[in-house]
Short mmCIF file of C-alpha atoms and ligand atoms in Angstrom, two decimals:
data_model
loop_
_atom_site.label_atom_id
_atom_site.label_comp_id
_atom_site.label_asym_id
_atom_site.label_seq_id
_atom_site.Cartn_x
_atom_site.Cartn_y
_atom_site.Cartn_z
CA MET A 1438 -18.61 70.08 49.27
CA ILE A 1439 -16.19 71.05 46.56
CA THR A 1440 -14.38 68.66 44.36
CA SER A 1441 -11.39 70.78 43.37
CA LEU A 1442 -9.31 72.35 46.39
CA LYS A 1443 -7.10 75.19 45.23
CA LEU A 1444 -4.03 76.28 47.61
CA ALA A 1445 -1.80 79.14 47.28
CA ILE A 1446 1.67 78.90 48.62
CA VAL A 1447 2.69 82.48 49.85
CA GLY A 1448 5.20 84.01 52.07
CA HIS A 1449 8.38 86.08 52.01
CA ALA A 1450 11.17 85.81 49.27
CA ASN A 1451 13.48 82.68 49.77
CA PHE A 1452 11.49 81.09 52.85
CA GLY A 1453 11.30 77.89 50.78
CA LYS A 1454 7.78 78.15 48.94
CA THR A 1455 8.96 76.37 45.94
CA SER A 1456 10.81 73.65 47.70
CA LEU A 1457 7.95 73.21 50.04
CA LEU A 1458 6.10 72.45 46.54
CA ARG A 1459 8.71 70.18 45.14
CA ALA A 1460 8.30 68.05 48.51
CA LEU A 1461 4.70 68.00 48.30
CA SER A 1462 4.21 66.96 44.53
CA HIS A 1463 7.42 64.80 44.74
CA ASN A 1464 8.65 66.65 41.75
CA SER A 1465 12.25 67.58 42.02
CA HIS A 1466 11.86 69.31 38.77
CA PHE A 1467 8.63 71.93 39.87
CA GLY A 1468 9.98 75.52 39.68
CA ASP A 1469 13.36 77.01 40.11
CA VAL A 1470 14.96 76.93 43.48
CA SER A 1471 17.93 78.94 44.48
CA ASP A 1472 19.27 80.45 47.55
CA LYS A 1473 18.87 83.80 45.96
CA PRO A 1474 15.52 85.86 46.76
CA GLY A 1475 13.21 86.74 43.89
CA THR A 1476 13.56 83.33 42.31
CA THR A 1477 9.93 82.60 41.40
CA ARG A 1478 8.89 85.46 39.45
CA HIS A 1479 5.16 84.33 38.31
CA VAL A 1480 2.48 82.24 39.69
CA GLU A 1481 2.74 78.28 38.75
CA SER A 1482 0.79 75.89 39.53
CA ILE A 1483 0.78 72.26 39.79
CA LYS A 1484 -2.18 69.83 40.15
CA LEU A 1485 -2.38 66.24 41.97
CA SER A 1486 -5.62 64.64 40.51
CA LEU A 1487 -7.38 61.98 42.80
CA ALA A 1488 -9.67 59.22 41.89
CA ASN A 1489 -13.45 60.03 41.83
CA ASN A 1490 -12.69 63.59 40.08
CA THR A 1491 -11.44 65.30 42.61
CA ASP A 1492 -8.26 67.30 42.76
CA ILE A 1493 -5.75 69.62 44.42
CA THR A 1494 -4.01 72.46 42.72
CA PHE A 1495 -1.14 74.02 44.54
CA TYR A 1496 -0.45 77.73 43.48
CA ASP A 1497 3.68 78.61 43.88
CA THR A 1498 3.76 82.56 44.08
CA PRO A 1499 6.51 85.22 44.11
CA GLY A 1500 8.04 86.13 47.58
CA PHE A 1501 6.95 89.20 49.21
CA GLU A 1502 9.78 91.58 49.45
CA ASP A 1503 9.05 95.21 50.29
CA SER A 1504 5.87 94.49 52.56
CA LEU A 1505 6.55 97.89 54.66
CA ALA A 1506 6.18 99.88 51.81
CA LEU A 1507 3.22 97.64 50.50
CA TYR A 1508 1.55 98.08 53.97
CA ASP A 1509 2.01 101.88 53.98
CA TYR A 1510 0.57 102.17 50.04
CA ILE A 1511 -2.60 100.22 50.91
CA THR A 1512 -3.31 102.46 54.20
CA GLN A 1513 -2.57 105.44 52.01
CA ILE A 1514 -4.98 104.44 49.01
CA LEU A 1515 -8.09 104.27 50.78
CA PRO A 1516 -10.34 106.60 51.09
CA ALA A 1517 -10.50 108.65 54.18
CA ASN A 1518 -12.60 107.30 57.47
CA THR A 1519 -13.10 104.10 55.14
CA LYS A 1520 -15.33 101.28 56.27
CA LEU A 1521 -14.24 98.98 53.71
CA ASP A 1522 -13.37 95.07 54.90
CA GLY A 1523 -10.62 93.12 54.42
CA ILE A 1524 -11.46 91.94 50.87
CA ASP A 1525 -12.34 95.41 49.75
CA LYS A 1526 -9.00 96.73 50.96
CA LEU A 1527 -7.40 94.32 48.65
CA THR A 1528 -9.36 94.66 45.67
CA THR A 1529 -8.81 98.62 46.11
CA PHE A 1530 -5.14 97.80 45.98
CA LEU A 1531 -5.42 95.60 42.97
CA GLN A 1532 -7.20 98.19 41.07
CA SER A 1533 -4.50 100.88 42.06
CA PRO A 1534 -1.68 101.90 39.64
CA GLU A 1535 1.12 100.63 41.65
CA ALA A 1536 -0.52 96.92 41.51
CA GLU A 1537 1.15 97.02 37.96
CA ASN A 1538 4.14 98.69 38.81
CA LEU A 1539 5.90 99.03 42.21
CA PHE A 1540 4.16 96.13 43.61
CA ASN A 1541 3.34 94.02 40.88
CA GLN A 1542 4.91 91.01 42.29
CA GLU A 1543 2.86 91.55 45.57
CA ALA A 1544 -0.05 91.94 43.37
CA LYS A 1545 0.06 88.47 41.78
CA VAL A 1546 0.40 86.80 45.24
CA ILE A 1547 -2.81 88.87 46.34
CA ARG A 1548 -4.57 87.85 43.38
CA GLN A 1549 -4.09 83.95 43.62
CA VAL A 1550 -4.75 83.92 47.41
CA LEU A 1551 -8.02 85.82 46.68
CA ASN A 1552 -8.66 82.90 43.86
CA CYS A 1553 -8.13 79.99 46.00
CA ASP A 1554 -9.66 78.40 49.03
CA ALA A 1555 -6.75 78.99 51.32
CA ALA A 1556 -3.23 79.72 51.70
CA ILE A 1557 -0.04 78.21 53.02
CA TYR A 1558 2.07 80.60 54.51
CA VAL A 1559 5.68 79.41 54.52
CA ILE A 1560 8.44 80.67 57.41
CA ASP A 1561 11.97 80.35 57.57
CA VAL A 1562 11.98 79.93 61.27
CA ARG A 1563 15.79 81.05 61.43
CA GLU A 1564 14.67 84.62 60.82
CA PRO A 1565 14.30 86.87 63.45
CA VAL A 1566 10.60 88.07 63.62
CA LEU A 1567 10.65 91.49 61.81
CA PRO A 1568 8.20 94.24 61.17
CA LYS A 1569 7.79 93.62 57.76
CA TYR A 1570 6.88 90.07 58.25
CA HIS A 1571 4.08 91.46 60.53
CA ASP A 1572 2.76 93.54 57.48
CA GLU A 1573 2.68 90.87 55.07
CA LEU A 1574 0.96 88.96 57.30
CA ALA A 1575 -1.52 91.59 58.22
CA ILE A 1576 -2.05 92.24 54.48
CA LEU A 1577 -2.74 88.47 53.73
CA ALA A 1578 -5.14 88.32 56.58
CA ASN A 1579 -7.37 90.98 54.83
CA SER A 1580 -8.29 87.95 52.14
CA ASP A 1581 -10.38 86.19 54.61
CA LYS A 1582 -9.15 82.80 53.66
CA PRO A 1583 -8.10 80.17 55.96
CA ILE A 1584 -4.21 80.47 56.31
CA LEU A 1585 -1.91 77.24 57.72
CA ALA A 1586 1.41 78.35 58.62
CA VAL A 1587 4.13 76.03 57.92
CA LEU A 1588 7.41 76.43 60.03
CA ASN A 1589 10.25 75.60 57.55
CA PHE A 1590 13.70 75.07 58.26
CA THR A 1591 12.80 73.61 61.35
CA SER A 1592 15.98 71.12 61.19
CA SER A 1593 18.48 74.02 61.30
CA LYS A 1594 20.06 74.95 64.47
CA GLU A 1595 18.84 78.60 64.56
CA GLN A 1596 15.42 78.90 65.38
CA ASN A 1597 12.90 81.62 66.58
CA GLU A 1598 9.91 79.37 66.57
CA LYS A 1599 8.40 80.79 69.62
CA GLU A 1600 8.40 84.62 68.43
CA TRP A 1601 6.77 83.40 65.22
CA LYS A 1602 4.21 81.51 67.15
CA ARG A 1603 3.38 84.57 68.99
CA LEU A 1604 3.29 86.99 65.90
CA LEU A 1605 1.10 84.45 64.17
CA SER A 1606 -1.28 84.42 67.31
CA ILE A 1607 -1.80 88.34 67.19
CA ILE A 1608 -2.50 88.20 63.44
CA GLY A 1609 -5.12 85.33 64.26
CA ILE A 1610 -3.71 82.45 62.77
CA HIS A 1611 -3.63 79.20 64.85
CA ALA A 1612 -3.15 76.48 62.34
CA ILE A 1613 0.52 75.97 62.42
CA ILE A 1614 2.72 72.96 61.62
CA GLY A 1615 6.52 72.14 61.40
CA PHE A 1616 7.50 70.92 58.08
CA ASP A 1617 11.34 71.23 56.96
CA ALA A 1618 10.98 70.87 53.19
CA VAL A 1619 14.15 69.60 52.72
CA PHE A 1620 14.13 67.20 55.81
CA PRO A 1621 10.30 66.30 56.38
CA PRO A 1622 9.03 64.57 59.33
CA ILE A 1623 8.19 61.15 58.33
CA ASP A 1624 4.31 61.89 59.06
CA GLY A 1625 4.85 65.51 57.80
CA GLU A 1626 2.50 65.20 54.62
CA GLU A 1627 0.02 63.44 56.72
CA LYS A 1628 0.14 66.38 59.28
CA LEU A 1629 -0.19 68.88 57.00
CA TYR A 1630 -3.11 67.75 55.18
CA LYS A 1631 -4.76 66.66 58.05
CA SER A 1632 -4.53 70.20 59.45
CA LEU A 1633 -5.98 71.61 55.97
CA ALA A 1634 -8.80 69.41 56.49
CA LEU A 1635 -9.65 71.01 60.03
CA LEU A 1636 -9.17 74.39 58.15
CA ILE A 1637 -11.39 74.08 55.11
CA GLU A 1638 -14.39 72.16 56.20
CA SER A 1639 -15.73 72.00 52.40
CA ALA A 1640 -12.43 70.53 51.48
CA LYS A 1641 -12.68 67.50 54.02
CA LYS A 1642 -13.72 64.76 51.56
CA ILE A 1643 -10.71 65.85 49.08
CA LEU A 1644 -8.50 65.87 51.54
CA ASP A 1645 -9.26 62.59 53.36
CA ASN A 1646 -9.18 60.84 50.20
CA TRP A 1647 -5.93 62.33 49.43
CA LEU A 1648 -4.49 61.25 52.79
CA ASP A 1649 -6.04 57.85 51.84
CA ASN A 1650 -3.99 57.88 48.76
CA ILE A 1651 -0.82 58.81 50.28
CA THR A 1652 -0.67 55.64 52.48
CA ARG A 1653 -1.54 53.39 49.69
CA ILE A 1654 0.85 54.96 47.38
CA ARG A 1655 3.63 54.44 49.98
CA GLU A 1656 2.83 51.00 50.52
CA SER A 1657 2.63 49.85 47.00
CA ARG A 1658 5.97 51.72 46.43
CA ASN A 1659 7.63 50.24 48.99
CA HIS A 1660 6.30 46.59 48.04
CA THR A 1661 7.33 47.28 44.23
CA ALA A 1662 10.79 48.45 45.26
CA ASN A 1663 11.12 45.25 47.52
CA LYS A 1664 10.27 43.21 44.41
CA LEU A 1665 12.82 44.77 42.10
CA ILE A 1666 15.49 44.24 44.90
CA ALA A 1667 14.59 40.68 45.29
CA GLU A 1668 14.53 40.23 41.22
CA ALA A 1669 18.23 41.65 40.91
CA LEU A 1670 19.19 39.55 43.70
CA VAL A 1671 17.87 36.22 41.89
CA ASP A 1672 19.17 37.32 38.64
CA VAL A 1673 22.80 37.87 40.39
CA THR A 1674 22.52 34.54 42.59
CA ALA A 1675 21.31 32.31 39.64
CA PHE A 1676 24.20 33.94 37.31
CA TYR A 1677 26.99 31.60 36.25
CA LYS A 1678 29.52 31.11 33.63
CA MET A 1679 31.50 27.87 32.78
CA ALA A 1680 35.37 29.06 32.85
CA LYS A 1681 38.68 27.94 33.33
CA SER A 1682 40.47 28.72 36.90
CA ASP A 1683 42.96 31.07 35.38
CA ASP A 1684 40.33 32.73 33.00
CA LYS A 1685 40.59 36.36 34.41
CA GLN A 1686 38.52 37.67 31.55
CA ALA A 1687 35.61 35.47 32.62
CA VAL A 1688 36.19 36.87 36.11
CA THR A 1689 36.03 40.45 34.75
CA ASP A 1690 33.07 39.96 32.64
CA MET A 1691 30.93 38.37 35.19
CA GLN A 1692 31.82 41.38 37.50
CA ASN A 1693 30.85 43.89 34.81
CA LYS A 1694 27.76 42.04 34.32
CA VAL A 1695 26.64 42.15 37.73
CA ARG A 1696 27.86 45.85 38.01
CA LEU A 1697 25.51 46.63 35.45
CA ARG A 1698 22.48 44.62 36.89
CA GLU A 1699 23.04 46.68 40.07
CA GLN A 1700 23.12 50.05 37.90
CA LYS A 1701 19.75 49.05 36.40
CA VAL A 1702 18.05 48.38 39.63
CA ILE A 1703 19.33 51.57 41.19
CA ASN A 1704 17.87 53.16 38.14
CA ASP A 1705 14.78 51.59 38.59
CA LEU A 1706 14.48 52.24 42.12
CA LEU A 1707 15.05 56.17 41.41
CA GLN A 1708 12.61 56.03 38.46
CA LEU A 1709 10.01 54.33 40.98
CA TYR A 1710 10.62 57.12 43.79
CA GLN A 1711 10.20 59.84 40.84
CA PHE A 1712 13.87 60.92 41.36
CA ASP A 1713 16.20 60.82 38.30
CA SER A 1714 19.87 59.90 37.69
CA THR A 1715 21.06 63.46 37.98
CA GLN A 1716 20.97 62.76 41.58
CA GLU A 1717 24.23 62.42 43.23
CA SER A 1718 25.59 60.09 45.91
CA GLU A 1719 27.66 60.30 48.58
CA GLU A 1720 31.32 58.39 48.23
CA ASN A 1721 30.09 55.39 50.08
CA LEU A 1722 27.09 54.69 47.47
CA PRO A 1723 27.28 52.89 44.27
CA LEU A 1724 26.70 54.03 40.64
CA ILE A 1725 24.33 56.96 40.61
CA LYS A 1726 24.78 59.81 37.90
CA GLY A 1727 26.99 57.07 35.76
CA ARG A 1728 29.89 57.35 38.39
CA TYR A 1729 30.97 54.50 40.33
CA ASN A 1730 31.70 55.23 43.67
CA ALA A 1731 32.13 52.16 46.18
CA ASP A 1732 32.43 49.09 43.97
CA LEU A 1733 30.54 46.17 44.61
CA PHE A 1734 33.55 44.23 44.73
CA ASN A 1735 35.79 46.31 46.90
CA LEU A 1736 36.56 44.57 50.28
CA ASP A 1737 36.92 47.82 51.85
CA ALA A 1738 33.33 48.81 50.64
CA LEU A 1739 32.00 45.25 52.10
CA LYS A 1740 33.65 45.85 55.60
CA LEU A 1741 32.07 49.16 55.90
CA MET A 1742 28.92 47.58 55.54
CA GLY A 1743 29.54 45.42 58.41
CA ILE A 1744 29.36 42.02 56.71
CA HIS A 1745 30.67 39.32 58.10
CA LEU A 1746 33.29 38.05 55.79
CA THR A 1747 33.76 34.04 55.85
CA LYS A 1748 37.21 32.74 56.52
CA GLY A 1749 37.78 31.50 53.39
CA PHE A 1750 36.32 34.63 51.85
CA VAL A 1751 39.09 36.67 53.59
CA SER A 1752 42.05 34.61 53.08
CA GLY A 1753 41.39 33.97 49.51
CA ALA A 1754 41.18 37.71 49.09
CA THR A 1755 44.05 38.74 51.53
CA ILE A 1756 46.49 36.26 49.68
CA GLY A 1757 45.99 38.21 46.23
CA ALA A 1758 45.95 41.46 48.10
CA SER A 1759 42.68 42.32 46.79
CA ILE A 1760 39.44 40.37 45.88
CA ASP A 1761 40.26 41.16 42.60
CA LEU A 1762 43.21 39.21 42.03
CA ALA A 1763 41.91 36.27 43.75
CA THR A 1764 38.61 35.29 42.60
CA GLY A 1765 37.05 39.00 41.83
CA GLY A 1766 34.20 38.22 44.33
CA LEU A 1767 33.53 35.16 42.35
CA SER A 1768 33.64 31.76 43.11
CA PHE A 1769 34.44 28.53 41.06
CA GLY A 1770 32.20 25.73 42.00
CA SER A 1771 34.74 23.24 42.24
CA ALA A 1772 38.11 22.80 44.03
CA ALA A 1773 40.09 22.26 40.89
CA LEU A 1774 41.99 25.40 41.58
CA ILE A 1775 45.53 26.28 42.24
CA GLY A 1776 47.41 28.28 44.51
CA ALA A 1777 45.95 31.17 46.37
CA ALA A 1778 42.40 31.05 45.54
CA VAL A 1779 41.96 27.44 46.58
CA GLY A 1780 41.54 28.41 50.61
CA SER A 1781 38.68 30.73 49.49
CA LEU A 1782 36.93 28.38 47.03
CA MET A 1783 37.14 25.19 49.02
CA GLN A 1784 34.22 26.39 51.20
CA THR A 1785 31.93 27.38 48.56
CA ALA A 1786 32.70 24.60 46.28
CA LYS A 1787 30.77 22.19 48.01
CA HIS A 1788 27.60 23.72 47.08
CA TYR A 1789 27.72 22.90 43.38
CA GLY A 1790 28.04 19.30 43.23
CA SER A 1791 30.25 18.10 40.51
CA ARG A 1792 30.09 19.12 37.08
CA MET A 1793 32.18 16.36 35.28
CA ARG A 1794 32.04 17.20 31.93
CA TYR A 1795 33.43 20.58 32.28
CA GLN A 1796 35.87 19.56 35.06
CA LEU A 1797 37.20 16.97 33.00
CA SER A 1798 38.10 19.38 30.37
CA GLY A 1799 39.20 21.83 32.90
CA TYR A 1800 36.12 24.21 33.19
CA SER A 1801 34.28 24.69 36.40
CA LYS A 1802 31.20 26.68 37.29
CA LEU A 1803 32.04 30.33 38.18
CA SER A 1804 29.29 32.29 40.23
CA VAL A 1805 28.67 35.32 42.37
CA ASP A 1806 30.15 34.74 46.04
CA ASP A 1807 27.12 34.77 48.64
CA VAL A 1808 28.90 37.54 50.49
CA ILE A 1809 28.92 39.78 47.76
CA ILE A 1810 25.20 39.10 47.10
CA CYS A 1811 24.69 40.13 50.77
CA PHE A 1812 26.47 43.29 50.42
CA LEU A 1813 24.36 44.13 47.23
CA SER A 1814 21.60 43.54 49.09
CA LEU A 1815 22.16 45.57 52.02
CA ARG A 1816 22.98 48.51 49.97
CA LEU A 1817 20.13 48.23 47.67
CA VAL A 1818 17.90 47.88 50.78
CA GLN A 1819 19.67 50.89 52.47
CA LEU A 1820 19.31 53.01 49.17
CA LYS A 1821 15.38 52.25 49.08
CA GLU A 1822 15.06 53.31 53.02
CA SER A 1823 16.78 56.39 52.28
CA LEU A 1824 14.37 57.20 49.06
CA ASN A 1825 11.35 56.49 51.02
CA TYR A 1826 12.02 59.36 53.23
CA ARG A 1827 14.05 61.45 50.87
CA SER A 1828 12.15 64.86 50.00
CA HIS A 1829 12.25 65.97 46.32
CA ALA A 1830 13.41 69.50 47.44
CA ASN A 1831 16.74 67.89 48.73
CA THR A 1832 19.55 68.92 46.41
CA SER A 1833 22.18 67.10 48.56
CA PRO A 1834 23.75 63.80 47.46
CA ILE A 1835 21.64 60.68 48.39
CA ARG A 1836 23.03 59.15 51.63
CA LEU A 1837 22.30 55.85 52.20
CA SER A 1838 20.25 55.20 55.42
CA LYS A 1839 21.46 53.27 58.27
CA LEU A 1840 19.90 49.95 59.13
CA ASP A 1841 19.58 48.10 62.47
CA LYS A 1842 21.50 44.77 62.78
CA ASN A 1843 20.47 43.03 59.65
CA GLU A 1844 20.39 39.36 58.79
CA TRP A 1845 22.16 39.91 55.46
CA GLN A 1846 25.51 41.04 57.25
CA LYS A 1847 25.88 37.54 58.17
CA GLY A 1848 27.46 37.15 54.58
CA VAL A 1849 25.27 34.09 53.88
CA LEU A 1850 22.31 33.76 51.55
CA PRO A 1851 18.94 32.82 53.19
CA LYS A 1852 17.38 29.71 52.08
CA SER A 1853 14.76 31.13 49.90
CA LEU A 1854 17.53 32.65 47.86
CA LYS A 1855 20.07 30.27 47.91
CA VAL A 1856 17.45 28.03 45.77
CA ALA A 1857 18.14 30.28 42.87
CA ARG A 1858 21.70 28.77 42.46
CA ARG A 1859 19.94 25.79 41.00
CA TYR A 1860 17.90 27.27 38.35
CA SER A 1861 20.14 29.02 35.71
CA HIS A 1862 17.51 30.11 33.43
CA TRP A 1863 16.03 32.34 36.16
CA SER A 1864 18.77 34.76 35.64
CA THR A 1865 18.31 37.40 32.99
CA LEU A 1866 22.42 37.40 32.90
CA ASN A 1867 22.22 33.77 31.44
CA LYS A 1868 21.08 33.03 28.20
CA GLY A 1869 17.74 31.41 27.71
CA THR A 1870 16.28 33.13 30.74
CA LYS A 1871 12.48 32.36 31.77
CA ARG A 1872 11.44 35.35 33.61
CA ASN A 1873 7.87 34.12 34.04
CA ASP A 1874 8.90 31.05 35.47
CA LYS A 1875 6.27 30.57 38.39
CA LYS A 1876 8.67 29.00 40.52
CA ARG A 1877 10.99 32.24 39.97
CA GLN A 1878 8.15 34.45 40.48
CA SER A 1879 7.48 32.73 43.67
CA VAL A 1880 11.07 32.96 45.00
CA ILE A 1881 11.28 36.67 44.16
CA ASN A 1882 8.09 37.30 46.27
CA GLN A 1883 9.42 35.16 49.11
CA VAL A 1884 12.92 37.25 48.98
CA ALA A 1885 10.87 40.43 48.71
CA GLN A 1886 9.05 39.55 51.84
CA GLN A 1887 12.34 39.18 53.64
CA LEU A 1888 13.57 42.51 52.45
CA ARG A 1889 10.98 43.94 54.64
N1 GTP B 2356 17.72 72.80 54.74
C1 GTP B 2356 16.78 73.59 54.25
N2 GTP B 2356 16.87 74.25 52.80
C2 GTP B 2356 15.72 74.90 52.36
C3 GTP B 2356 14.45 74.75 52.95
N3 GTP B 2356 13.67 75.11 52.13
C4 GTP B 2356 14.27 75.70 51.27
N4 GTP B 2356 15.68 75.54 51.30
C5 GTP B 2356 16.72 76.46 50.62
O1 GTP B 2356 16.38 77.73 50.67
C6 GTP B 2356 16.83 78.41 49.66
C7 GTP B 2356 15.15 79.06 49.19
O2 GTP B 2356 14.43 77.89 48.47
P1 GTP B 2356 13.12 78.30 47.65
O3 GTP B 2356 12.51 77.25 47.54
O4 GTP B 2356 13.75 78.76 45.98
O5 GTP B 2356 12.41 79.36 48.25
P2 GTP B 2356 11.37 80.23 47.86
O6 GTP B 2356 10.44 80.91 49.01
O7 GTP B 2356 10.41 79.65 46.61
O8 GTP B 2356 12.00 81.63 47.15
P3 GTP B 2356 11.55 82.84 45.94
O9 GTP B 2356 10.96 82.08 44.75
O10 GTP B 2356 12.77 83.56 45.82
O11 GTP B 2356 10.51 83.57 46.80
C8 GTP B 2356 17.05 76.99 48.19
O12 GTP B 2356 18.67 77.16 48.74
C9 GTP B 2356 16.39 76.04 49.04
O13 GTP B 2356 17.25 74.65 48.93
C10 GTP B 2356 14.43 73.69 54.35
O14 GTP B 2356 13.58 73.45 54.99
N5 GTP B 2356 15.62 73.10 54.72
MG1 MG B 2357 10.48 80.30 44.85
#
């Protein structure tokens, strides 16, 4: 049994080797990726360290380019009537002058394969099967190393999967999996490591260990994400301000604080999933890359999310032409209001009881409306789901995942979260926050459970 597993990622230029490694290492900055062939010029490695001092190191390699010429060259330099076996053929090539000149890229690949326990051969299944691919596979097969073929670009419409499988079978490669580096199947990583475990017996322990690790990390990450979201929801629910009903500035200030809180939780989620804020988002997503798309206080965005708007909320909003003009998605905790906003606010007013002192002097409690908090919750959960399945090789803007019918669409806070309305010191947006308050923590845990 070995304790360090070395795997070479090989294949034709531009077939997605570096992208596959980004996906497997969950690192969107690994190497250079572009749609021009010949992007990776040197062998680059990345190590995944596991518990009990075992590790897996992946080696990204330059792509094969002129494999027909390489095949001819290797055949031609071999002594006449040679009985050299596969590996000797390759070492003879590596010692030849052209290994430093014409074929120096290919020599790097072959040298790396010989230094590894196995190779992963990446295939662009959109490509027709050409003689050059036959030749590069035949050269690699000389290495006598186990080879796992990975069919990449499987989510694309053009497919030559059958033809590729036929070629692989001719060469004697029977371990094949589909793994699109940009849109991998949900169980893609598991399948890949299980196939490797069958192929490289001496590494079974390392790979089983890694498989356990993947499951554990995935669950723990999802759990942490739910807690981050729940904490943001508690912060926004317990957030309040005492203000006069015509105090537009108070409304704007509160909205801005809530927006910043949303930005913070989005950044925290991106970081948790090892994405950074260079990720862009689609139009209907909130603030990624410092750019506001759909604002939290925008009625159209709310509707698009399928949130049921309470009667009062809608009338309050429509009278003022937009939410901003009515109450800005915030509600005053008393009926001591005038004009357009009253219709909207009467309904929520009941929740807060009277705050005599402030009411007498014209102040009342301003807090974020249920509907807005439900909207916030929905899009954070959708973002989390999307990150759960997002490949680190994906360079397109982040899209929110679709959800099945969800409780939060009712626009009414669940009881577990509603409690937070009564405890202003639970919100980090208020002064005098007690973050470690036991009851606060327990409510965060309950809300996190509900997000599952
Ligand atoms: N849609 C899709 N695009 C992919 C996939 N894999 C790679 N790409 C894209 O294909 C192009 C080439 O990907 P790379 O990862 O640079 O390919 P490579 O094999 O490392 O290329 P070289 O280093 O030049 O040999 C990039 O534009 C990737 O974004 C995939 O599975 N699906
Ligand atoms: Mg590359």
